[in-house]
Amino acid sequence: MKLKYPLILLSLTVLFLNCTQKNPQKKTETSNTIIKIDDRIQLFRLAYNLAIMDSIDQKFHPCKTDFYSQHYLPYKKYSDHPFVQKIANGDLWSGDLPTLALALDEHLKPKKNLDTVMLSDQFGWYGKNLDSVSDLMINFKNSISFEDNFNINFEPFKDSIETNNITQKLNEFFRTEQNSDLIVYFDPLNAITSRAINFLPETDGKRRFVLNNVCEKTDSVPTKIAPRWNEDTRRIIFHESSHLYTNHLLEEYYGEEFEKKLEQEKYKEEYKNIDEIIIRGITAKIIQTNYGEKEGEFEISRQPERSRIVYDYLDTYIEKENMTFENAYQ
């Protein structure tokens, strides 16, 4: 009789262990990377695309996925809306214009404490007249019965970003200890450009940028849209994140006087965006440092010639472990 209880306890223990093995603990997230679609950007992107699609190269058209069929094609009948026509007849067709929507709150009203000078510099009339943009967007949204039932699985992409330790790689390269995370606004109907968001009065240390949807070259037309970690997204994430490490340095060392010098006649045929020249060299060097010489050389080979000056000089920065990035930037 005395053996019965130990046997029962042993059986319960075995049963418990088996259940534990079949139901392992959920993986604990190691970072706060956020990837999402923002309905404000998509609303502006929709109007923007309706305004310009007939006037731009086919390679910049949105990827013909199920998202395109569901969230673009049904709205083509609204091409005559005043908001669409304002964009179509305007003088600013920059592909990153729809990111201005992030300067509006959830009710599409202008946020407070915005840097109006920066908005004006980046977005022209739209940045200067945010109240008018707000009114146009609200009317557009109501007129078209805008739906934001977006359904995209971001987990595989998020896992790839975390597995590749992007924040750690950036902090190691720039020799800083920023405890900051990524907020990636995926923009499915944008095959034109990605960009960092630097016009918001955020103070949470997060790095925000809009990620475009590069159409993959395949024999079959993809139906499901799902951002993936590949050479393009890797380059874009490093590139756009790097802007936010260097923006304050750009403002300090390359002011209006330097910009005026670049407007001289002797530079008229050259690529003069000094910020992009520097960042593209930095991005290629980060890729080389983390993924090998061949990968870095491939990346720098398709950048402006002057970006290679930055790329080559950064070898000195890497060799001198005590050099700060600001000293290298100077």
Coordinates of C-alpha atoms in Angstrom, one line a residue:
M1 CA 0.0 0.0 0.0
K2 CA 2.8 2.4 0.7
L3 CA 4.1 2.1 -2.9
K4 CA 0.8 3.3 -4.4
Y5 CA 1.3 7.0 -3.7
P6 CA 4.9 7.3 -5.0
L7 CA 3.8 5.5 -8.2
I8 CA 1.0 8.0 -8.6
L9 CA 3.3 10.9 -8.0
L10 CA 5.8 9.5 -10.5
S11 CA 3.1 9.1 -13.1
L12 CA 1.8 12.7 -12.6
T13 CA 5.4 14.0 -12.9
V14 CA 5.9 12.1 -16.2
L15 CA 2.6 13.4 -17.5
F16 CA 3.5 17.0 -16.5
L17 CA 6.9 16.8 -18.2
N18 CA 5.3 15.5 -21.4
C19 CA 2.8 18.4 -21.5
T20 CA 5.6 20.9 -20.9
Q21 CA 7.6 19.5 -23.9
K22 CA 4.6 19.7 -26.2
N23 CA 3.8 23.3 -25.1
P24 CA 7.2 25.2 -25.0
Q25 CA 7.3 28.7 -23.6
K26 CA 6.6 31.5 -26.1
K27 CA 9.8 33.2 -27.3
T28 CA 10.5 36.5 -25.5
E29 CA 10.9 39.5 -27.8
T30 CA 14.3 41.0 -27.7
S31 CA 13.5 44.3 -29.3
N32 CA 10.6 46.7 -29.9
T33 CA 10.7 46.9 -33.6
I34 CA 7.4 47.9 -35.0
I35 CA 6.3 47.3 -38.6
K36 CA 2.9 48.5 -39.7
I37 CA 0.8 50.1 -42.3
D38 CA -0.4 53.6 -41.5
D39 CA -3.9 54.4 -42.8
R40 CA -3.0 58.2 -43.1
I41 CA -0.1 57.5 -45.4
Q42 CA -2.2 55.0 -47.4
L43 CA -5.0 57.6 -47.9
F44 CA -2.5 60.2 -49.1
R45 CA -0.7 57.6 -51.2
L46 CA -3.9 56.6 -52.9
A47 CA -4.7 60.2 -53.9
Y48 CA -1.0 60.7 -55.0
N49 CA -1.0 57.6 -57.1
L50 CA -4.3 58.4 -58.7
A51 CA -2.8 61.8 -59.6
I52 CA 0.4 60.7 -61.2
M53 CA 0.2 57.1 -62.5
D54 CA -0.5 58.2 -66.0
S55 CA 2.5 60.5 -66.1
I56 CA 5.4 58.4 -64.7
D57 CA 7.5 55.5 -65.9
Q58 CA 5.9 52.0 -65.5
K59 CA 8.8 50.9 -63.3
F60 CA 7.4 53.2 -60.6
H61 CA 3.9 51.8 -60.6
P62 CA 2.7 49.9 -57.6
C63 CA 3.2 46.1 -57.6
K64 CA 0.2 44.4 -59.1
T65 CA -0.7 42.3 -56.0
D66 CA -3.9 41.4 -54.3
F67 CA -3.4 44.6 -52.2
Y68 CA -3.3 46.7 -55.4
S69 CA -6.5 45.0 -56.6
Q70 CA -8.3 45.6 -53.3
H71 CA -7.0 49.0 -52.2
Y72 CA -6.2 50.8 -55.4
L73 CA -8.2 49.7 -58.4
P74 CA -11.7 50.3 -56.8
Y75 CA -10.8 53.9 -56.2
K76 CA -9.8 54.8 -59.7
K77 CA -13.2 56.3 -60.4
Y78 CA -12.4 59.1 -57.9
S79 CA -9.5 60.6 -60.0
D80 CA -11.4 63.8 -60.4
H81 CA -11.6 64.6 -56.6
P82 CA -10.1 68.0 -55.7
F83 CA -7.4 66.5 -53.6
V84 CA -6.2 64.3 -56.5
Q85 CA -6.4 67.1 -58.9
K86 CA -4.5 69.4 -56.5
I87 CA -1.6 66.9 -56.6
A88 CA -1.9 66.3 -60.4
N89 CA -1.8 70.1 -61.1
G90 CA 0.8 70.9 -58.5
D91 CA 4.6 71.4 -58.9
L92 CA 5.7 68.9 -56.3
W93 CA 5.5 65.3 -57.4
S94 CA 8.2 64.0 -55.1
G95 CA 7.6 60.3 -54.3
D96 CA 7.8 60.9 -50.6
L97 CA 5.0 63.5 -50.5
P98 CA 2.5 61.1 -48.8
T99 CA 4.7 60.8 -45.8
L100 CA 3.5 64.3 -44.8
A101 CA 0.3 62.5 -43.6
L102 CA 2.3 61.6 -40.4
A103 CA 2.1 65.3 -39.5
L104 CA -1.7 64.8 -39.0
D105 CA -3.3 63.1 -36.1
E106 CA -5.7 60.2 -36.2
H107 CA -8.5 62.6 -37.1
L108 CA -6.4 64.0 -39.9
K109 CA -5.9 67.3 -38.1
P110 CA -2.5 69.0 -37.9
K111 CA -0.4 67.9 -34.9
K112 CA 0.9 70.5 -32.5
N113 CA 4.5 71.6 -32.1
L114 CA 5.4 70.9 -35.7
D115 CA 8.5 72.5 -37.2
T116 CA 6.8 74.6 -39.9
V117 CA 10.1 75.7 -41.4
M118 CA 11.2 72.1 -41.9
L119 CA 7.8 71.1 -43.3
S120 CA 7.9 74.0 -45.7
D121 CA 11.4 73.1 -46.9
Q122 CA 10.6 69.4 -47.4
F123 CA 7.0 69.6 -48.8
G124 CA 6.6 73.1 -50.3
W125 CA 3.0 74.3 -50.5
Y126 CA 1.8 71.2 -48.7
G127 CA 4.0 71.8 -45.7
K128 CA 3.1 75.5 -45.6
N129 CA -0.6 74.8 -45.9
L130 CA -1.2 71.8 -43.6
D131 CA -4.7 73.1 -42.7
S132 CA -5.7 73.0 -46.3
V133 CA -4.2 69.5 -46.8
S134 CA -6.1 68.4 -43.8
D135 CA -9.4 69.6 -45.2
L136 CA -8.7 68.0 -48.6
M137 CA -7.8 64.7 -47.0
I138 CA -10.9 64.6 -44.8
N139 CA -13.1 65.3 -47.7
F140 CA -11.3 62.8 -49.8
K141 CA -11.7 60.1 -47.2
N142 CA -15.4 60.7 -46.7
S143 CA -16.1 60.9 -50.4
I144 CA -14.5 57.6 -51.3
S145 CA -15.6 55.6 -48.3
F146 CA -12.0 54.7 -47.6
E147 CA -11.4 51.3 -46.1
D148 CA -8.3 50.5 -44.0
N149 CA -8.9 46.8 -43.4
F150 CA -5.2 46.0 -44.3
N151 CA -4.2 42.4 -43.6
I152 CA -0.5 41.8 -44.0
N153 CA 1.7 39.4 -42.0
F154 CA 4.8 41.3 -40.8
E155 CA 6.1 38.7 -38.4
P156 CA 8.6 37.0 -40.8
F157 CA 10.0 40.4 -41.8
K158 CA 10.2 41.6 -38.2
D159 CA 11.9 38.3 -37.2
S160 CA 14.5 38.9 -39.9
I161 CA 15.3 42.4 -38.7
E162 CA 15.7 41.2 -35.1
T163 CA 17.8 38.2 -36.2
N164 CA 20.1 40.5 -38.1
N165 CA 20.5 42.7 -35.0
I166 CA 20.1 45.9 -37.0
T167 CA 20.1 48.3 -34.0
Q168 CA 23.2 46.7 -32.6
K169 CA 25.0 46.9 -36.0
L170 CA 24.2 50.6 -36.3
N171 CA 25.2 51.4 -32.7
E172 CA 28.5 49.5 -33.2
F173 CA 29.2 51.3 -36.5
F174 CA 28.4 54.8 -35.2
R175 CA 30.0 54.1 -31.8
T176 CA 27.0 55.2 -29.8
E177 CA 24.8 53.6 -27.2
Q178 CA 21.4 54.7 -28.4
N179 CA 18.7 52.6 -26.9
S180 CA 16.4 53.2 -29.8
D181 CA 14.2 51.0 -31.9
L182 CA 12.7 51.0 -35.3
I183 CA 9.3 52.0 -36.4
V184 CA 8.8 51.0 -40.0
Y185 CA 5.8 52.3 -42.0
F186 CA 5.4 49.8 -44.8
D187 CA 3.9 51.5 -47.8
P188 CA 2.5 48.8 -50.2
L189 CA 1.4 51.1 -53.0
N190 CA 4.7 53.0 -53.1
A191 CA 7.3 51.6 -55.6
I192 CA 9.1 54.9 -55.8
T193 CA 11.1 55.8 -52.7
S194 CA 11.7 55.2 -49.0
R195 CA 12.6 57.9 -46.5
A196 CA 13.4 58.7 -42.9
I197 CA 10.8 60.7 -41.0
N198 CA 12.6 63.7 -39.4
F199 CA 9.9 66.3 -39.3
L200 CA 7.9 65.1 -36.2
P201 CA 8.4 66.5 -32.7
E202 CA 9.0 63.0 -31.3
T203 CA 11.3 62.6 -28.3
D204 CA 11.0 58.8 -27.7
G205 CA 14.4 58.0 -29.4
K206 CA 12.7 55.8 -32.0
R207 CA 13.8 55.7 -35.6
R208 CA 10.9 56.1 -38.0
F209 CA 10.9 55.7 -41.7
V210 CA 8.6 54.7 -44.6
L211 CA 9.6 51.6 -46.5
N212 CA 8.5 51.3 -50.1
N213 CA 7.4 48.1 -51.7
V214 CA 10.0 47.1 -54.4
C215 CA 8.4 44.8 -57.0
E216 CA 10.3 41.6 -57.3
K217 CA 11.2 40.5 -60.8
T218 CA 9.5 37.1 -61.2
D219 CA 7.9 35.2 -64.1
S220 CA 4.6 34.9 -62.2
V221 CA 2.6 37.8 -60.9
P222 CA 2.6 37.6 -57.0
T223 CA -0.8 37.6 -55.4
K224 CA 0.0 38.0 -51.7
I225 CA 2.0 41.0 -50.5
A226 CA 4.6 40.3 -47.8
P227 CA 7.7 42.4 -47.1
R228 CA 10.8 40.2 -47.0
W229 CA 14.4 40.6 -45.8
N230 CA 16.5 40.8 -48.9
E231 CA 19.3 43.0 -50.4
D232 CA 16.9 45.8 -51.2
T233 CA 15.2 46.0 -47.8
R234 CA 18.5 45.5 -46.0
R235 CA 20.0 48.5 -47.9
I236 CA 17.0 50.7 -47.3
I237 CA 16.8 49.9 -43.6
F238 CA 20.5 50.7 -43.1
H239 CA 20.3 53.8 -45.3
E240 CA 17.2 55.4 -43.8
S241 CA 18.2 54.6 -40.2
S242 CA 21.7 56.1 -40.8
H243 CA 20.1 59.5 -41.7
L244 CA 18.8 59.8 -38.2
Y245 CA 22.3 59.2 -36.8
T246 CA 23.8 62.0 -39.0
N247 CA 21.0 64.6 -39.3
H248 CA 22.4 66.7 -36.5
L249 CA 25.9 66.6 -38.0
L250 CA 24.6 67.6 -41.4
E251 CA 22.9 70.7 -39.9
E252 CA 26.1 71.5 -38.0
Y253 CA 28.7 71.1 -40.7
Y254 CA 26.8 71.7 -44.0
G255 CA 24.7 74.9 -43.6
E256 CA 23.3 77.4 -46.1
E257 CA 26.7 78.8 -47.0
F258 CA 27.9 75.3 -48.2
E259 CA 24.6 74.8 -50.1
K260 CA 25.2 78.1 -52.0
K261 CA 28.7 77.0 -53.0
L262 CA 27.2 73.9 -54.6
E263 CA 24.9 76.0 -56.8
Q264 CA 27.9 77.4 -58.6
E265 CA 28.0 76.9 -62.4
K266 CA 30.9 74.5 -62.2
Y267 CA 28.8 72.0 -60.3
K268 CA 25.7 72.2 -62.4
E269 CA 26.2 68.8 -64.1
E270 CA 27.1 67.0 -60.8
Y271 CA 25.0 65.2 -58.3
K272 CA 25.0 67.7 -55.4
N273 CA 22.9 66.3 -52.6
I274 CA 25.7 66.2 -50.0
D275 CA 23.5 64.4 -47.5
E276 CA 22.7 61.5 -49.9
I277 CA 26.3 61.3 -51.1
I278 CA 27.5 60.8 -47.5
I279 CA 24.7 58.5 -46.4
R280 CA 25.1 56.2 -49.5
G281 CA 28.8 55.9 -48.7
I282 CA 28.1 55.1 -45.1
T283 CA 25.4 52.5 -46.0
A284 CA 27.8 50.7 -48.3
K285 CA 30.5 50.6 -45.6
I286 CA 28.0 49.3 -43.0
I287 CA 27.1 46.5 -45.5
Q288 CA 30.7 45.8 -46.2
T289 CA 31.6 45.7 -42.4
N290 CA 28.8 43.3 -41.6
Y291 CA 28.3 41.2 -44.8
G292 CA 31.7 41.2 -46.5
E293 CA 33.9 43.0 -49.0
K294 CA 32.0 41.7 -52.1
E295 CA 28.6 43.0 -50.8
G296 CA 30.1 46.4 -49.9
E297 CA 31.7 46.8 -53.3
F298 CA 28.5 45.9 -55.1
E299 CA 26.6 48.5 -53.1
I300 CA 29.1 51.3 -53.6
S301 CA 29.5 50.5 -57.3
R302 CA 25.9 51.7 -58.0
Q303 CA 26.2 54.9 -56.0
P304 CA 27.4 58.4 -57.1
E305 CA 31.1 58.6 -57.6
R306 CA 31.6 60.9 -54.7
S307 CA 30.1 58.4 -52.3
R308 CA 33.2 56.2 -52.8
I309 CA 35.3 59.0 -51.3
V310 CA 33.2 58.6 -48.1
Y311 CA 33.3 54.8 -48.4
D312 CA 37.1 54.7 -48.7
Y313 CA 37.7 57.3 -46.0
L314 CA 35.6 55.3 -43.5
D315 CA 38.4 52.6 -43.5
T316 CA 40.4 55.1 -41.5
Y317 CA 37.5 55.5 -39.1
I318 CA 37.2 51.8 -38.6
E319 CA 40.9 51.3 -38.1
K320 CA 41.0 54.1 -35.4
E321 CA 38.9 52.5 -32.7
N322 CA 39.0 55.7 -30.5
M323 CA 37.8 58.0 -33.3
T324 CA 34.3 59.3 -32.8
F325 CA 31.9 59.3 -35.7
E326 CA 31.6 63.1 -35.5
N327 CA 35.3 63.5 -36.0
A328 CA 35.1 61.2 -39.0
Y329 CA 32.1 63.2 -40.4
Q330 CA 34.0 66.5 -40.1

